[in-house]
């Protein structure tokens, strides 16, 4: 929400201070904060609170079933009906296993993005958010069977995990509401592993524990003896190395697969119920009772068993010599999707660097040596998402670029990329890149095109057109800019990797809802489809080469490359690998193969020499799925009756029934002055976030006063509007001298997306009132506005941004009127990052902030300095004077500049067993601050703080060193500890070095 003042707590010294501005009464320094409050537009319009789930223009419907409420776009009725049926199937399969179920679970089908994802929670009510686009062929989710059933069962497993509250938590839930859910605080690997276990038990095919992709990743790690190096603390975390966000899913499912194998499926509910009565974070006792080992030891047992099975498979596969592969000299972490131009001059591939930026690397062949060597790099920037909060989503999102392909007659590329259509919808679009001009061109907007390929005449693009739960084969005409649907399979059937075989025939892979995948052709002349090469299992990634059609299949239990004969009636293997290969390209000059290969460090493009792949034996060693024997029995019987749709009711969506408070959180703590503070907080929102609110009240026994704040956000139109009101109390010198501050404010966020994705505009009106004992009430009111520009990102291994910058301009005009204080204030600032020529991950940050008040007002209505950075965000209004005390400088005008050199110290990524604390990284910063103000600076004179008038010509410098420890607490919550040592240059105000500790939620 938009703030009205920044009251920063400062050290509680019992030292008298002389007041400026003609006041002679002494006061305690700790109470200076009321006069140093920032009465300017000093905070941003809160981005997370604006996270509208559906565009306001969508008409929304709701299907009510016996156990679910399904909210969906009214234009997707077929998808809504499917999900309603699948949810009741999931309930029938899971309710016999889990003892506690909510009476109703809310499910939102949110087709606003082409990134496959979803999440589940029970706060403030049990609900599931699904993004129903089908996963692409190169994702870890790519080998689903009945995709929607697996997705919904996975998320519903989370709901069933969170639902039970027994013992003392049964009483607490009756008092506190839905927030009393101890199992929501279990480790991520526990929760996600259980959900993967359930999705894998549903049907004969599908689920990640039966996925050959996951099998390949496990074998790759077992092959280099790294599988058992991932301890139970590490698998809970996102660590920017392979397998990154897959850790809780992969390793958690290994744990649960072993637990169910040894103890039966009843162990899932038994452990879940045992935790539902226990204090969070003390989790080992149920495991010791039911598994006979604590979680760490049982996990290591499961990992050892898995490693043994993987080593046996590796031995079986290597009974026949495997294909020799050659790694490319890439600096990238991961690489995929090789594509070679028709003349063999260029090789392009997608790489991911340490910053998590996706880049198209292009190699050019040396005409003398005939060797393909790196020539240039086309950078596809990681997308800035200023209006999207970091969701605790339930799965790794799909990659930003799925495929690249060459034009045939010109040195141009076609590729797809996820881009925002507006500040809510994010879809896959088609782009071209011209090597001659070095420029990219966006071809489509809102088309939702993925996996493009170019026609023989370079005039058309065949691609996969997406929508929720469905794919279509489509063609885009480059001359007219129009797209045409060629073929529409039923819901849940996935088309992937279409390519032109010739001017009349397109080949593509099609995966049906039973998990069967094969190759199909489409005749542009007859407008008919036909399946080809039907004897090949999970056939996909067709690639048309001069030697014939190449594709991948898993006939021997491993994804390998095959080469079809001219009539496409049979095919022979051209690789035999121990992990897997996927997308490929053939060099037309040398017949060398380039393929995406699963290594222990993740997917990478490798080269396979022609004399190697041409010697691949026709018969390959056979292996079964790594855990296949454990999943021969299913939870969903083939004869399960369909849901009774006569009990389904369709109605218009209404937000009102969801808005009443479902929980409240009590806080009790001792105030610095003495006494206690008793606080209660609640919030609520409807499922689409069209309406949301926050309420906080507290009682201070020392001041004998109530404080409160209320905020409401209306998101029903394209102009979000927020109304905020608050009241706070403090005191001057003695608690009888009570100070009451009151705020009323209305804010709006006009949509300026069409002007720039990097700009955010906020407008509003504010009323401020301050009442001080024995003094007149000060009142101010007027309009305010803010404009924010953000053009930097942070991802991958980065602990701070390394390039780009941002700026802001904020203003408020307190108007003249009877009883009103009249003045205006302006605040501006910016941040810039520089890392060119610096070592990897090193960065220089430069930041400036200015507060300007044209009128001559008292310094107490300006702002104050801060002794440390407490929020950890660089693009925020702050005035740092590290080495001095917080509030030591106050003024109506203030000028501040900071310079930091940031460098990595130690990547720890260490925890201890199931302790709810994980040390991630240690990094440091050398700091320098400069500050000046038109106001007052306070020095210590004989134990008191004396106010000295200063002007903007008086510059106060400081220098320091900071250590930043990045941690996770409670299995999920990021927390940074910042320890700093500083020295101010003006010994009159800070004679000795100072040390400080700040706790930040987040990064720099």
mmCIF file of N, CA and C in Angstrom, residues 28-100:
data_model
loop_
_atom_site.group_PDB
_atom_site.id
_atom_site.type_symbol
_atom_site.label_atom_id
_atom_site.label_comp_id
_atom_site.label_asym_id
_atom_site.label_seq_id
_atom_site.Cartn_x
_atom_site.Cartn_y
_atom_site.Cartn_z
ATOM 1 N N UNK A 28 13.764 12.981 24.428
ATOM 2 C CA UNK A 28 14.592 11.804 24.192
ATOM 3 C C UNK A 28 14.807 11.608 22.700
ATOM 4 N N UNK A 29 16.010 11.239 22.337
ATOM 5 C CA UNK A 29 16.334 11.063 20.925
ATOM 6 C C UNK A 29 15.423 10.065 20.258
ATOM 7 N N UNK A 30 14.968 9.044 20.991
ATOM 8 C CA UNK A 30 14.132 8.024 20.387
ATOM 9 C C UNK A 30 12.802 8.596 19.916
ATOM 10 N N UNK A 31 12.386 9.736 20.460
ATOM 11 C CA UNK A 31 11.117 10.320 20.052
ATOM 12 C C UNK A 31 11.281 11.297 18.900
ATOM 13 N N UNK A 32 12.506 11.543 18.478
ATOM 14 C CA UNK A 32 12.751 12.418 17.343
ATOM 15 C C UNK A 32 12.130 11.896 16.066
ATOM 16 N N UNK A 33 11.886 10.594 16.031
ATOM 17 C CA UNK A 33 11.398 9.989 14.801
ATOM 18 C C UNK A 33 10.071 10.591 14.351
ATOM 19 N N UNK A 34 9.279 11.113 15.281
ATOM 20 C CA UNK A 34 7.997 11.675 14.865
ATOM 21 C C UNK A 34 8.189 12.944 14.052
ATOM 22 N N UNK A 35 9.195 13.732 14.403
ATOM 23 C CA UNK A 35 9.447 14.945 13.649
ATOM 24 C C UNK A 35 10.241 14.658 12.393
ATOM 25 N N UNK A 36 10.947 13.528 12.388
ATOM 26 C CA UNK A 36 11.748 13.175 11.225
ATOM 27 C C UNK A 36 10.974 12.322 10.241
ATOM 28 N N UNK A 37 9.690 12.115 10.465
ATOM 29 C CA UNK A 37 8.866 11.321 9.554
ATOM 30 C C UNK A 37 8.854 11.956 8.167
ATOM 31 N N UNK A 38 8.868 11.124 7.158
ATOM 32 C CA UNK A 38 8.888 11.605 5.778
ATOM 33 C C UNK A 38 7.462 11.925 5.355
ATOM 34 N N UNK A 39 7.126 13.206 5.267
ATOM 35 C CA UNK A 39 5.784 13.602 4.850
ATOM 36 C C UNK A 39 5.833 13.995 3.375
ATOM 37 N N UNK A 40 6.303 13.086 2.574
ATOM 38 C CA UNK A 40 6.399 13.250 1.132
ATOM 39 C C UNK A 40 6.001 11.920 0.543
ATOM 40 N N UNK A 41 5.798 11.839 -0.721
ATOM 41 C CA UNK A 41 5.458 10.564 -1.353
ATOM 42 C C UNK A 41 6.681 9.680 -1.286
ATOM 43 N N UNK A 42 6.835 8.992 -0.154
ATOM 44 C CA UNK A 42 8.102 8.330 0.151
ATOM 45 C C UNK A 42 8.035 6.830 0.020
ATOM 46 N N UNK A 43 6.979 6.315 -0.509
ATOM 47 C CA UNK A 43 6.925 4.875 -0.753
ATOM 48 C C UNK A 43 6.211 4.622 -2.063
ATOM 49 N N UNK A 44 6.452 3.453 -2.626
ATOM 50 C CA UNK A 44 5.908 3.127 -3.926
ATOM 51 C C UNK A 44 4.535 2.491 -3.810
ATOM 52 N N UNK A 45 3.791 2.595 -4.885
ATOM 53 C CA UNK A 45 2.522 1.873 -4.983
ATOM 54 C C UNK A 45 2.863 0.402 -4.974
ATOM 55 N N UNK A 46 2.407 -0.325 -3.981
ATOM 56 C CA UNK A 46 2.861 -1.692 -3.725
ATOM 57 C C UNK A 46 2.522 -2.604 -4.890
ATOM 58 N N UNK A 47 3.550 -3.111 -5.591
ATOM 59 C CA UNK A 47 3.309 -3.961 -6.758
ATOM 60 C C UNK A 47 2.583 -5.258 -6.432
ATOM 61 N N UNK A 48 2.962 -6.016 -5.383
ATOM 62 C CA UNK A 48 2.266 -7.274 -5.134
ATOM 63 C C UNK A 48 0.777 -7.104 -4.900
ATOM 64 N N UNK A 49 0.364 -5.999 -4.283
ATOM 65 C CA UNK A 49 -1.044 -5.820 -3.999
ATOM 66 C C UNK A 49 -1.848 -5.587 -5.268
ATOM 67 N N UNK A 50 -1.176 -5.297 -6.377
ATOM 68 C CA UNK A 50 -1.869 -5.021 -7.627
ATOM 69 C C UNK A 50 -1.944 -6.245 -8.528
ATOM 70 N N UNK A 51 -1.633 -7.407 -7.987
ATOM 71 C CA UNK A 51 -1.535 -8.601 -8.820
ATOM 72 C C UNK A 51 -2.923 -9.111 -9.184
ATOM 73 N N UNK A 52 -3.586 -8.422 -10.091
ATOM 74 C CA UNK A 52 -4.880 -8.863 -10.581
ATOM 75 C C UNK A 52 -4.698 -10.142 -11.377
ATOM 76 N N UNK A 53 -5.529 -11.143 -11.110
ATOM 77 C CA UNK A 53 -5.346 -12.443 -11.730
ATOM 78 C C UNK A 53 -5.967 -12.533 -13.130
ATOM 79 N N UNK A 54 -7.140 -11.951 -13.333
ATOM 80 C CA UNK A 54 -7.786 -11.946 -14.646
ATOM 81 C C UNK A 54 -7.855 -10.504 -15.150
ATOM 82 N N UNK A 55 -7.720 -10.269 -16.452
ATOM 83 C CA UNK A 55 -8.004 -8.930 -16.978
ATOM 84 C C UNK A 55 -9.442 -8.541 -16.645
ATOM 85 N N UNK A 56 -9.700 -7.282 -16.307
ATOM 86 C CA UNK A 56 -11.062 -6.872 -15.935
ATOM 87 C C UNK A 56 -12.095 -7.125 -17.020
ATOM 88 N N UNK A 57 -11.651 -7.199 -18.279
ATOM 89 C CA UNK A 57 -12.595 -7.373 -19.384
ATOM 90 C C UNK A 57 -13.113 -8.801 -19.509
ATOM 91 N N UNK A 58 -12.461 -9.776 -18.871
ATOM 92 C CA UNK A 58 -12.902 -11.160 -19.004
ATOM 93 C C UNK A 58 -14.222 -11.365 -18.264
ATOM 94 N N UNK A 59 -15.137 -12.028 -18.910
ATOM 95 C CA UNK A 59 -16.366 -12.445 -18.245
ATOM 96 C C UNK A 59 -16.089 -13.771 -17.553
ATOM 97 N N UNK A 60 -16.470 -13.864 -16.291
ATOM 98 C CA UNK A 60 -16.054 -14.997 -15.469
ATOM 99 C C UNK A 60 -17.273 -15.798 -15.023
ATOM 100 N N UNK A 61 -17.113 -17.111 -15.064
ATOM 101 C CA UNK A 61 -18.157 -18.031 -14.624
ATOM 102 C C UNK A 61 -17.619 -18.921 -13.507
ATOM 103 N N UNK A 62 -18.553 -19.588 -12.829
ATOM 104 C CA UNK A 62 -18.188 -20.518 -11.764
ATOM 105 C C UNK A 62 -19.007 -21.789 -11.893
ATOM 106 N N UNK A 63 -18.324 -22.938 -11.848
ATOM 107 C CA UNK A 63 -18.985 -24.242 -11.787
ATOM 108 C C UNK A 63 -18.871 -24.756 -10.359
ATOM 109 N N UNK A 64 -19.986 -25.088 -9.749
ATOM 110 C CA UNK A 64 -19.995 -25.653 -8.409
ATOM 111 C C UNK A 64 -20.266 -27.146 -8.498
ATOM 112 N N UNK A 65 -19.340 -27.947 -7.984
ATOM 113 C CA UNK A 65 -19.473 -29.401 -7.951
ATOM 114 C C UNK A 65 -19.627 -29.816 -6.483
ATOM 115 N N UNK A 66 -19.826 -31.093 -6.195
ATOM 116 C CA UNK A 66 -19.973 -31.489 -4.783
ATOM 117 C C UNK A 66 -18.811 -31.082 -3.886
ATOM 118 N N UNK A 67 -17.590 -30.982 -4.432
ATOM 119 C CA UNK A 67 -16.430 -30.722 -3.566
ATOM 120 C C UNK A 67 -15.579 -29.533 -4.015
ATOM 121 N N UNK A 68 -15.958 -28.882 -5.118
ATOM 122 C CA UNK A 68 -15.116 -27.814 -5.662
ATOM 123 C C UNK A 68 -15.961 -26.674 -6.206
ATOM 124 N N UNK A 69 -15.337 -25.514 -6.270
ATOM 125 C CA UNK A 69 -15.855 -24.385 -7.033
ATOM 126 C C UNK A 69 -14.790 -24.031 -8.070
ATOM 127 N N UNK A 70 -15.172 -24.043 -9.338
ATOM 128 C CA UNK A 70 -14.226 -23.855 -10.437
ATOM 129 C C UNK A 70 -14.530 -22.521 -11.107
ATOM 130 N N UNK A 71 -13.569 -21.614 -11.048
ATOM 131 C CA UNK A 71 -13.716 -20.283 -11.633
ATOM 132 C C UNK A 71 -12.906 -20.237 -12.927
ATOM 133 N N UNK A 72 -13.503 -19.708 -13.993
ATOM 134 C CA UNK A 72 -12.866 -19.786 -15.304
ATOM 135 C C UNK A 72 -13.384 -18.673 -16.198
ATOM 136 N N UNK A 73 -12.652 -18.414 -17.263
ATOM 137 C CA UNK A 73 -13.065 -17.476 -18.309
ATOM 138 C C UNK A 73 -14.278 -18.067 -19.023
ATOM 139 N N UNK A 74 -15.369 -17.316 -19.097
ATOM 140 C CA UNK A 74 -16.610 -17.828 -19.679
ATOM 141 C C UNK A 74 -16.434 -18.274 -21.127
ATOM 142 N N UNK A 75 -15.410 -17.748 -21.821
ATOM 143 C CA UNK A 75 -15.166 -18.160 -23.202
ATOM 144 C C UNK A 75 -14.504 -19.530 -23.285
ATOM 145 N N UNK A 76 -14.115 -20.091 -22.142
ATOM 146 C CA UNK A 76 -13.458 -21.400 -22.112
ATOM 147 C C UNK A 76 -14.341 -22.409 -21.364
ATOM 148 N N UNK A 77 -15.591 -22.490 -21.793
ATOM 149 C CA UNK A 77 -16.550 -23.362 -21.115
ATOM 150 C C UNK A 77 -16.116 -24.821 -21.173
ATOM 151 N N UNK A 78 -15.611 -25.255 -22.320
ATOM 152 C CA UNK A 78 -15.186 -26.650 -22.461
ATOM 153 C C UNK A 78 -14.063 -26.973 -21.480
ATOM 154 N N UNK A 79 -13.138 -26.039 -21.317
ATOM 155 C CA UNK A 79 -12.037 -26.244 -20.380
ATOM 156 C C UNK A 79 -12.554 -26.265 -18.946
ATOM 157 N N UNK A 80 -13.483 -25.387 -18.626
ATOM 158 C CA UNK A 80 -14.067 -25.385 -17.295
ATOM 159 C C UNK A 80 -14.777 -26.691 -16.981
ATOM 160 N N UNK A 81 -15.533 -27.209 -17.944
ATOM 161 C CA UNK A 81 -16.229 -28.483 -17.737
ATOM 162 C C UNK A 81 -15.233 -29.615 -17.515
ATOM 163 N N UNK A 82 -14.157 -29.628 -18.318
ATOM 164 C CA UNK A 82 -13.139 -30.675 -18.168
ATOM 165 C C UNK A 82 -12.516 -30.631 -16.782
ATOM 166 N N UNK A 83 -12.108 -29.453 -16.331
ATOM 167 C CA UNK A 83 -11.459 -29.350 -15.034
ATOM 168 C C UNK A 83 -12.411 -29.729 -13.904
ATOM 169 N N UNK A 84 -13.679 -29.387 -14.031
ATOM 170 C CA UNK A 84 -14.647 -29.769 -13.001
ATOM 171 C C UNK A 84 -14.743 -31.287 -12.889
ATOM 172 N N UNK A 85 -14.796 -31.971 -14.033
ATOM 173 C CA UNK A 85 -14.855 -33.447 -14.011
ATOM 174 C C UNK A 85 -13.565 -34.027 -13.444
ATOM 175 N N UNK A 86 -12.438 -33.482 -13.871
ATOM 176 C CA UNK A 86 -11.152 -34.013 -13.410
ATOM 177 C C UNK A 86 -10.951 -33.798 -11.911
ATOM 178 N N UNK A 87 -11.446 -32.707 -11.397
ATOM 179 C CA UNK A 87 -11.317 -32.462 -9.963
ATOM 180 C C UNK A 87 -12.099 -33.489 -9.152
ATOM 181 N N UNK A 88 -13.286 -33.821 -9.601
ATOM 182 C CA UNK A 88 -14.054 -34.834 -8.878
ATOM 183 C C UNK A 88 -13.400 -36.206 -9.001
ATOM 184 N N UNK A 89 -12.744 -36.484 -10.138
ATOM 185 C CA UNK A 89 -11.977 -37.727 -10.268
ATOM 186 C C UNK A 89 -10.812 -37.722 -9.279
ATOM 187 N N UNK A 90 -10.134 -36.583 -9.176
ATOM 188 C CA UNK A 90 -9.024 -36.479 -8.226
ATOM 189 C C UNK A 90 -9.522 -36.669 -6.801
ATOM 190 N N UNK A 91 -10.670 -36.109 -6.489
ATOM 191 C CA UNK A 91 -11.234 -36.290 -5.141
ATOM 192 C C UNK A 91 -11.526 -37.765 -4.877
ATOM 193 N N UNK A 92 -12.114 -38.449 -5.848
ATOM 194 C CA UNK A 92 -12.442 -39.866 -5.667
ATOM 195 C C UNK A 92 -11.186 -40.700 -5.452
ATOM 196 N N UNK A 93 -10.077 -40.312 -6.110
ATOM 197 C CA UNK A 93 -8.841 -41.075 -5.974
ATOM 198 C C UNK A 93 -8.119 -40.779 -4.666
ATOM 199 N N UNK A 94 -8.179 -39.529 -4.190
ATOM 200 C CA UNK A 94 -7.350 -39.120 -3.057
ATOM 201 C C UNK A 94 -8.083 -39.131 -1.723
ATOM 202 N N UNK A 95 -9.384 -38.962 -1.717
ATOM 203 C CA UNK A 95 -10.105 -38.908 -0.436
ATOM 204 C C UNK A 95 -10.002 -40.211 0.358
ATOM 205 N N UNK A 96 -9.882 -41.398 -0.293
ATOM 206 C CA UNK A 96 -9.672 -42.598 0.530
ATOM 207 C C UNK A 96 -8.295 -42.648 1.196
ATOM 208 N N UNK A 97 -7.351 -41.843 0.715
ATOM 209 C CA UNK A 97 -5.990 -41.872 1.252
ATOM 210 C C UNK A 97 -5.828 -40.869 2.370
ATOM 211 N N UNK A 98 -6.302 -39.649 2.164
ATOM 212 C CA UNK A 98 -6.090 -38.570 3.126
ATOM 213 C C UNK A 98 -7.338 -38.397 3.982
ATOM 214 N N UNK A 99 -7.126 -38.354 5.288
ATOM 215 C CA UNK A 99 -8.245 -38.399 6.224
ATOM 216 C C UNK A 99 -9.019 -37.091 6.309
ATOM 217 N N UNK A 100 -8.387 -35.967 6.001
ATOM 218 C CA UNK A 100 -9.043 -34.666 6.168
ATOM 219 C C UNK A 100 -9.142 -33.968 4.822
#
